mmCIF file of C-alpha atoms in Angstrom:
data_model
loop_
_atom_site.group_PDB
_atom_site.id
_atom_site.type_symbol
_atom_site.label_atom_id
_atom_site.label_comp_id
_atom_site.label_asym_id
_atom_site.label_seq_id
_atom_site.Cartn_x
_atom_site.Cartn_y
_atom_site.Cartn_z
ATOM 1 C CA MET C 1 -118.982 68.298 -37.515
ATOM 2 C CA THR C 2 -117.530 65.087 -38.915
ATOM 3 C CA THR C 3 -116.097 62.073 -37.103
ATOM 4 C CA PRO C 4 -112.316 61.817 -37.307
ATOM 5 C CA PRO C 5 -111.156 58.921 -39.565
ATOM 6 C CA SER C 6 -109.568 57.119 -36.634
ATOM 7 C CA GLN C 7 -112.942 56.809 -34.928
ATOM 8 C CA THR C 8 -114.947 55.551 -37.945
ATOM 9 C CA PRO C 9 -116.452 52.183 -37.006
ATOM 10 C CA GLU C 10 -115.395 49.210 -39.174
ATOM 11 C CA PRO C 11 -118.223 48.033 -41.437
ATOM 12 C CA SER C 12 -119.392 44.598 -40.412
ATOM 13 C CA VAL C 13 -122.078 42.141 -41.477
ATOM 14 C CA HIS C 14 -123.860 40.414 -38.668
ATOM 15 C CA ILE C 15 -124.771 36.808 -39.482
ATOM 16 C CA ASP C 16 -126.776 34.846 -36.978
ATOM 17 C CA PRO C 17 -124.946 31.672 -35.869
ATOM 18 C CA TYR C 18 -127.852 29.484 -37.012
ATOM 19 C CA GLU C 19 -127.888 31.163 -40.405
ATOM 20 C CA ARG C 20 -124.125 30.794 -40.731
ATOM 21 C CA GLY C 21 -124.387 27.101 -39.860
ATOM 22 C CA TRP C 22 -127.053 26.525 -42.478
ATOM 23 C CA ILE C 23 -125.064 28.397 -45.156
ATOM 24 C CA ILE C 24 -122.026 26.222 -44.412
ATOM 25 C CA ALA C 25 -124.116 23.025 -44.466
ATOM 26 C CA ALA C 26 -125.697 23.990 -47.802
ATOM 27 C CA ILE C 27 -122.303 24.776 -49.358
ATOM 28 C CA VAL C 28 -120.811 21.503 -48.087
ATOM 29 C CA MET C 29 -123.799 19.595 -49.483
ATOM 30 C CA LEU C 30 -123.440 21.206 -52.932
ATOM 31 C CA VAL C 31 -119.686 20.562 -53.010
ATOM 32 C CA VAL C 32 -120.180 16.891 -52.061
ATOM 33 C CA PHE C 33 -122.886 16.497 -54.738
ATOM 34 C CA ALA C 34 -120.657 18.107 -57.380
ATOM 35 C CA LEU C 35 -117.728 15.869 -56.417
ATOM 36 C CA ALA C 36 -119.953 12.778 -56.569
ATOM 37 C CA VAL C 37 -121.087 13.719 -60.094
ATOM 38 C CA ALA C 38 -117.462 14.317 -61.136
ATOM 39 C CA VAL C 39 -116.440 10.892 -59.760
ATOM 40 C CA ALA C 40 -119.331 9.209 -61.606
ATOM 41 C CA SER C 41 -118.402 10.947 -64.837
ATOM 42 C CA TYR C 42 -114.597 10.813 -64.867
ATOM 43 C CA SER C 43 -113.852 7.772 -62.720
ATOM 44 C CA LEU C 44 -116.844 5.455 -63.181
ATOM 45 C CA GLY C 45 -117.401 6.365 -66.836
ATOM 46 C CA ILE C 46 -121.071 7.288 -66.652
ATOM 47 C CA GLN C 47 -121.574 9.749 -69.476
ATOM 48 C CA LEU C 48 -124.443 11.657 -71.010
ATOM 49 C CA PRO C 49 -125.475 10.940 -74.598
ATOM 50 C CA SER C 50 -123.874 13.102 -77.223
ATOM 51 C CA PRO C 51 -125.410 14.498 -80.400
ATOM 52 C CA GLU C 52 -123.504 12.378 -82.928
ATOM 53 C CA ALA C 53 -124.591 14.067 -86.154
ATOM 54 C CA ARG C 54 -127.152 16.287 -87.803
ATOM 55 C CA VAL C 55 -129.415 14.683 -90.376
ATOM 56 C CA ASP C 56 -132.331 15.689 -92.564
ATOM 57 C CA PRO C 57 -135.505 14.176 -91.041
ATOM 58 C CA ASN C 58 -137.220 14.292 -94.453
ATOM 59 C CA THR C 59 -134.689 11.964 -96.095
ATOM 60 C CA ILE C 60 -133.369 9.978 -93.132
ATOM 61 C CA SER C 61 -135.590 6.978 -93.882
ATOM 62 C CA SER C 62 -134.352 6.660 -97.464
ATOM 63 C CA THR C 63 -130.667 7.614 -97.312
ATOM 64 C CA GLY C 64 -127.668 6.692 -95.208
ATOM 65 C CA PRO C 65 -127.476 3.985 -92.532
ATOM 66 C CA PHE C 66 -130.994 4.670 -91.267
ATOM 67 C CA ALA C 67 -132.462 3.591 -94.620
ATOM 68 C CA ASN C 68 -131.650 0.053 -93.474
ATOM 69 C CA PRO C 69 -131.743 0.235 -89.676
ATOM 70 C CA GLY C 70 -130.591 -2.667 -87.531
ATOM 71 C CA LEU C 71 -127.507 -4.233 -86.044
ATOM 72 C CA ARG C 72 -124.101 -4.164 -87.723
ATOM 73 C CA GLU C 73 -121.109 -6.129 -86.510
ATOM 74 C CA LEU C 74 -117.939 -4.062 -86.727
ATOM 75 C CA ALA C 75 -115.667 -6.702 -85.195
ATOM 76 C CA PRO C 76 -116.118 -9.699 -82.909
ATOM 77 C CA GLY C 77 -117.870 -8.323 -79.841
ATOM 78 C CA ARG C 78 -118.378 -4.829 -81.268
ATOM 79 C CA TYR C 79 -121.691 -3.752 -82.745
ATOM 80 C CA GLU C 80 -123.497 -0.688 -84.000
ATOM 81 C CA ALA C 81 -127.278 -0.501 -83.633
ATOM 82 C CA TYR C 82 -129.061 1.951 -85.928
ATOM 83 C CA ILE C 83 -132.579 2.486 -84.622
ATOM 84 C CA LEU C 84 -135.357 4.705 -85.991
ATOM 85 C CA ALA C 85 -138.027 5.918 -83.596
ATOM 86 C CA ILE C 86 -141.113 6.371 -85.749
ATOM 87 C CA GLY C 87 -144.012 8.349 -84.367
ATOM 88 C CA GLN C 88 -146.287 7.925 -87.384
ATOM 89 C CA GLY C 89 -146.859 4.294 -86.367
ATOM 90 C CA TRP C 90 -145.466 4.434 -82.837
ATOM 91 C CA TYR C 91 -142.755 1.833 -83.122
ATOM 92 C CA PHE C 92 -139.005 1.407 -83.104
ATOM 93 C CA ASN C 93 -137.348 -0.006 -86.201
ATOM 94 C CA PRO C 94 -135.976 -2.569 -85.416
ATOM 95 C CA ARG C 95 -138.006 -3.654 -82.398
ATOM 96 C CA GLU C 96 -135.567 -6.350 -81.346
ATOM 97 C CA ILE C 97 -131.831 -6.818 -81.560
ATOM 98 C CA THR C 98 -129.697 -9.716 -80.356
ATOM 99 C CA VAL C 99 -126.046 -9.699 -79.358
ATOM 100 C CA PRO C 100 -123.825 -12.208 -77.524
ATOM 101 C CA ALA C 101 -122.768 -11.549 -73.932
ATOM 102 C CA GLY C 102 -119.635 -9.459 -73.604
ATOM 103 C CA SER C 103 -120.555 -7.305 -76.600
ATOM 104 C CA GLU C 104 -120.095 -3.584 -76.795
ATOM 105 C CA VAL C 105 -122.999 -1.921 -78.550
ATOM 106 C CA THR C 106 -123.087 1.646 -79.828
ATOM 107 C CA PHE C 107 -126.633 2.891 -80.275
ATOM 108 C CA TYR C 108 -127.360 5.463 -82.996
ATOM 109 C CA ILE C 109 -130.944 6.636 -82.801
ATOM 110 C CA THR C 110 -132.922 9.338 -84.541
ATOM 111 C CA SER C 111 -136.482 10.149 -85.543
ATOM 112 C CA PRO C 112 -138.005 11.324 -88.814
ATOM 113 C CA ASP C 113 -141.015 12.974 -87.201
ATOM 114 C CA VAL C 114 -141.423 14.036 -83.568
ATOM 115 C CA GLN C 115 -139.453 13.926 -80.350
ATOM 116 C CA HIS C 116 -139.082 10.531 -78.653
ATOM 117 C CA GLY C 117 -137.086 8.967 -75.830
ATOM 118 C CA PHE C 118 -134.995 5.830 -75.481
ATOM 119 C CA LYS C 119 -134.484 4.235 -72.067
ATOM 120 C CA LEU C 120 -132.892 0.798 -71.816
ATOM 121 C CA GLU C 121 -134.040 -0.686 -68.518
ATOM 122 C CA GLY C 122 -131.430 -1.504 -65.894
ATOM 123 C CA THR C 123 -128.783 0.590 -67.622
ATOM 124 C CA ASN C 124 -127.786 4.219 -67.934
ATOM 125 C CA VAL C 125 -128.584 4.188 -71.661
ATOM 126 C CA ASN C 126 -131.107 6.977 -71.592
ATOM 127 C CA MET C 127 -131.471 9.381 -74.511
ATOM 128 C CA MET C 128 -133.748 12.013 -75.912
ATOM 129 C CA ILE C 129 -134.447 11.387 -79.604
ATOM 130 C CA VAL C 130 -134.768 14.612 -81.519
ATOM 131 C CA PRO C 131 -135.698 14.822 -85.234
ATOM 132 C CA GLY C 132 -132.694 16.022 -87.201
ATOM 133 C CA GLN C 133 -130.159 14.817 -84.672
ATOM 134 C CA VAL C 134 -128.550 11.402 -84.116
ATOM 135 C CA SER C 135 -128.168 10.522 -80.423
ATOM 136 C CA SER C 136 -125.468 8.063 -79.474
ATOM 137 C CA LEU C 137 -124.311 6.048 -76.472
ATOM 138 C CA THR C 138 -122.089 2.993 -76.079
ATOM 139 C CA ARG C 139 -122.458 0.256 -73.478
ATOM 140 C CA ARG C 140 -120.983 -3.166 -72.834
ATOM 141 C CA PHE C 141 -123.394 -6.033 -72.059
ATOM 142 C CA ASP C 142 -121.835 -8.801 -69.961
ATOM 143 C CA GLU C 143 -124.986 -10.210 -68.349
ATOM 144 C CA PRO C 144 -127.189 -12.401 -70.580
ATOM 145 C CA GLY C 145 -130.852 -11.535 -70.514
ATOM 146 C CA GLU C 146 -133.553 -9.379 -72.052
ATOM 147 C CA TYR C 147 -133.268 -5.631 -71.732
ATOM 148 C CA ASN C 148 -136.447 -3.841 -72.694
ATOM 149 C CA TRP C 149 -136.357 -0.307 -73.986
ATOM 150 C CA VAL C 150 -139.197 2.186 -74.001
ATOM 151 C CA CYS C 151 -139.985 5.607 -75.386
ATOM 152 C CA HIS C 152 -140.132 7.908 -72.381
ATOM 153 C CA GLU C 153 -141.080 11.138 -74.156
ATOM 154 C CA TYR C 154 -144.793 11.417 -74.793
ATOM 155 C CA CYS C 155 -145.143 11.330 -78.573
ATOM 156 C CA GLY C 156 -148.827 10.781 -79.241
ATOM 157 C CA THR C 157 -151.713 8.432 -78.638
ATOM 158 C CA GLY C 158 -149.647 5.304 -79.415
ATOM 159 C CA HIS C 159 -146.778 6.316 -77.169
ATOM 160 C CA ALA C 160 -147.341 3.389 -74.783
ATOM 161 C CA ALA C 161 -146.797 0.923 -77.637
ATOM 162 C CA MET C 162 -143.298 2.206 -78.374
ATOM 163 C CA TYR C 163 -140.951 -0.376 -76.927
ATOM 164 C CA GLY C 164 -138.356 -2.893 -77.991
ATOM 165 C CA THR C 165 -135.969 -5.502 -76.644
ATOM 166 C CA LEU C 166 -132.254 -6.061 -76.648
ATOM 167 C CA ILE C 167 -131.526 -9.767 -76.157
ATOM 168 C CA VAL C 168 -128.106 -10.673 -74.786
ATOM 169 C CA THR C 169 -127.421 -14.362 -75.405
ATOM 170 C CA PRO C 170 -124.961 -16.418 -73.281
ATOM 171 C CA MET G 1 -151.974 50.458 -24.482
ATOM 172 C CA ALA G 2 -148.507 49.760 -25.962
ATOM 173 C CA PRO G 3 -147.372 46.091 -26.174
ATOM 174 C CA GLU G 4 -145.009 45.004 -23.491
ATOM 175 C CA GLN G 5 -141.382 45.172 -24.605
ATOM 176 C CA LYS G 6 -139.251 42.098 -23.915
ATOM 177 C CA PRO G 7 -135.812 42.681 -22.484
ATOM 178 C CA ASP G 8 -132.976 42.491 -25.021
ATOM 179 C CA HIS G 9 -131.301 39.525 -23.361
ATOM 180 C CA GLU G 10 -134.367 37.327 -23.998
ATOM 181 C CA GLU G 11 -134.088 37.830 -27.774
ATOM 182 C CA GLU G 12 -130.337 37.198 -27.703
ATOM 183 C CA HIS G 13 -130.818 33.805 -26.081
ATOM 184 C CA PHE G 14 -133.718 32.705 -28.249
ATOM 185 C CA LYS G 15 -133.029 29.196 -29.642
ATOM 186 C CA PRO G 16 -135.172 28.262 -32.694
ATOM 187 C CA ARG G 17 -135.211 24.548 -31.873
ATOM 188 C CA GLY G 18 -138.250 23.744 -34.031
ATOM 189 C CA THR G 19 -136.794 25.475 -37.068
ATOM 190 C CA VAL G 20 -133.437 23.779 -36.556
ATOM 191 C CA LEU G 21 -135.163 20.399 -36.312
ATOM 192 C CA ILE G 22 -137.077 21.017 -39.561
ATOM 193 C CA MET G 23 -133.920 22.147 -41.345
ATOM 194 C CA VAL G 24 -131.940 19.133 -40.108
ATOM 195 C CA LEU G 25 -134.714 16.795 -41.262
ATOM 196 C CA PHE G 26 -134.765 18.608 -44.618
ATOM 197 C CA PHE G 27 -130.974 18.255 -44.894
ATOM 198 C CA PHE G 28 -130.950 14.512 -44.242
ATOM 199 C CA THR G 29 -133.967 13.936 -46.486
ATOM 200 C CA ILE G 30 -132.249 15.675 -49.413
ATOM 201 C CA VAL G 31 -128.995 13.792 -48.785
ATOM 202 C CA ALA G 32 -130.797 10.430 -48.474
ATOM 203 C CA LEU G 33 -132.922 10.878 -51.625
ATOM 204 C CA TRP G 34 -130.004 12.220 -53.651
ATOM 205 C CA GLY G 35 -127.732 9.411 -52.433
ATOM 206 C CA TYR G 36 -130.367 6.752 -53.207
ATOM 207 C CA VAL G 37 -130.711 7.923 -56.818
ATOM 208 C CA TYR G 38 -126.936 8.291 -57.128
ATOM 209 C CA LEU G 39 -126.365 4.693 -56.003
ATOM 210 C CA ILE G 40 -128.965 3.448 -58.504
ATOM 211 C CA MET G 41 -127.134 5.312 -61.260
ATOM 212 C CA VAL G 42 -123.759 3.905 -60.196
ATOM 213 C CA SER G 43 -125.160 0.349 -59.934
ATOM 214 C CA GLN G 44 -126.421 0.547 -63.542
ATOM 215 C CA GLY G 45 -122.878 0.689 -64.837
ATOM 216 C CA ALA G 46 -120.800 2.737 -67.195
ATOM 217 C CA ASN G 47 -121.574 3.943 -70.676
ATOM 218 C CA THR G 48 -119.719 6.239 -73.010
ATOM 219 C CA PRO G 49 -120.952 8.792 -75.502
#
């Protein structure tokens, strides 16, 4: 004997009030975090580095702009910095660059050998340096001072010696 | 000897205060740590790809 359709109980999911409260709190937290990231990205202009170009790691040191790495002035107050992260001697080439305050610097960095990192202290310039790929970020430097950069991807026994300095003059 | 059964109404009114306290502490810890790192990132200024 079957139950008449009119008497079939409605399917329901029982959620404990405490569990429901925690689910709501977790969702609210994730939404707030996502909104904060969106504000930082679209309103405050904090962006992730982009892969600028693909290059051949075997020829990068002898052809193109990385054959003569360093600072290039595009216009007053606008610079490009081509930097090679070299794991076979554990150093950045160049190790030091100098720009006047108020300059906008675009960093182009790659490696001919192994994976490295590039973190400019006190800023959000923070990139992974992958052989075969040019990483790029642009930042404006208004405050004079010395900004040290370090390799933050372990790249071998001389990893700790991989550092450099950006000097912003008044 | 079978274990003593508690009346249903006791389970219905059970309040997990300790668990709620731990979860609230967890919630505020996550929010505080996340917010601290977020403010550091914001204070370091803008950059563009």
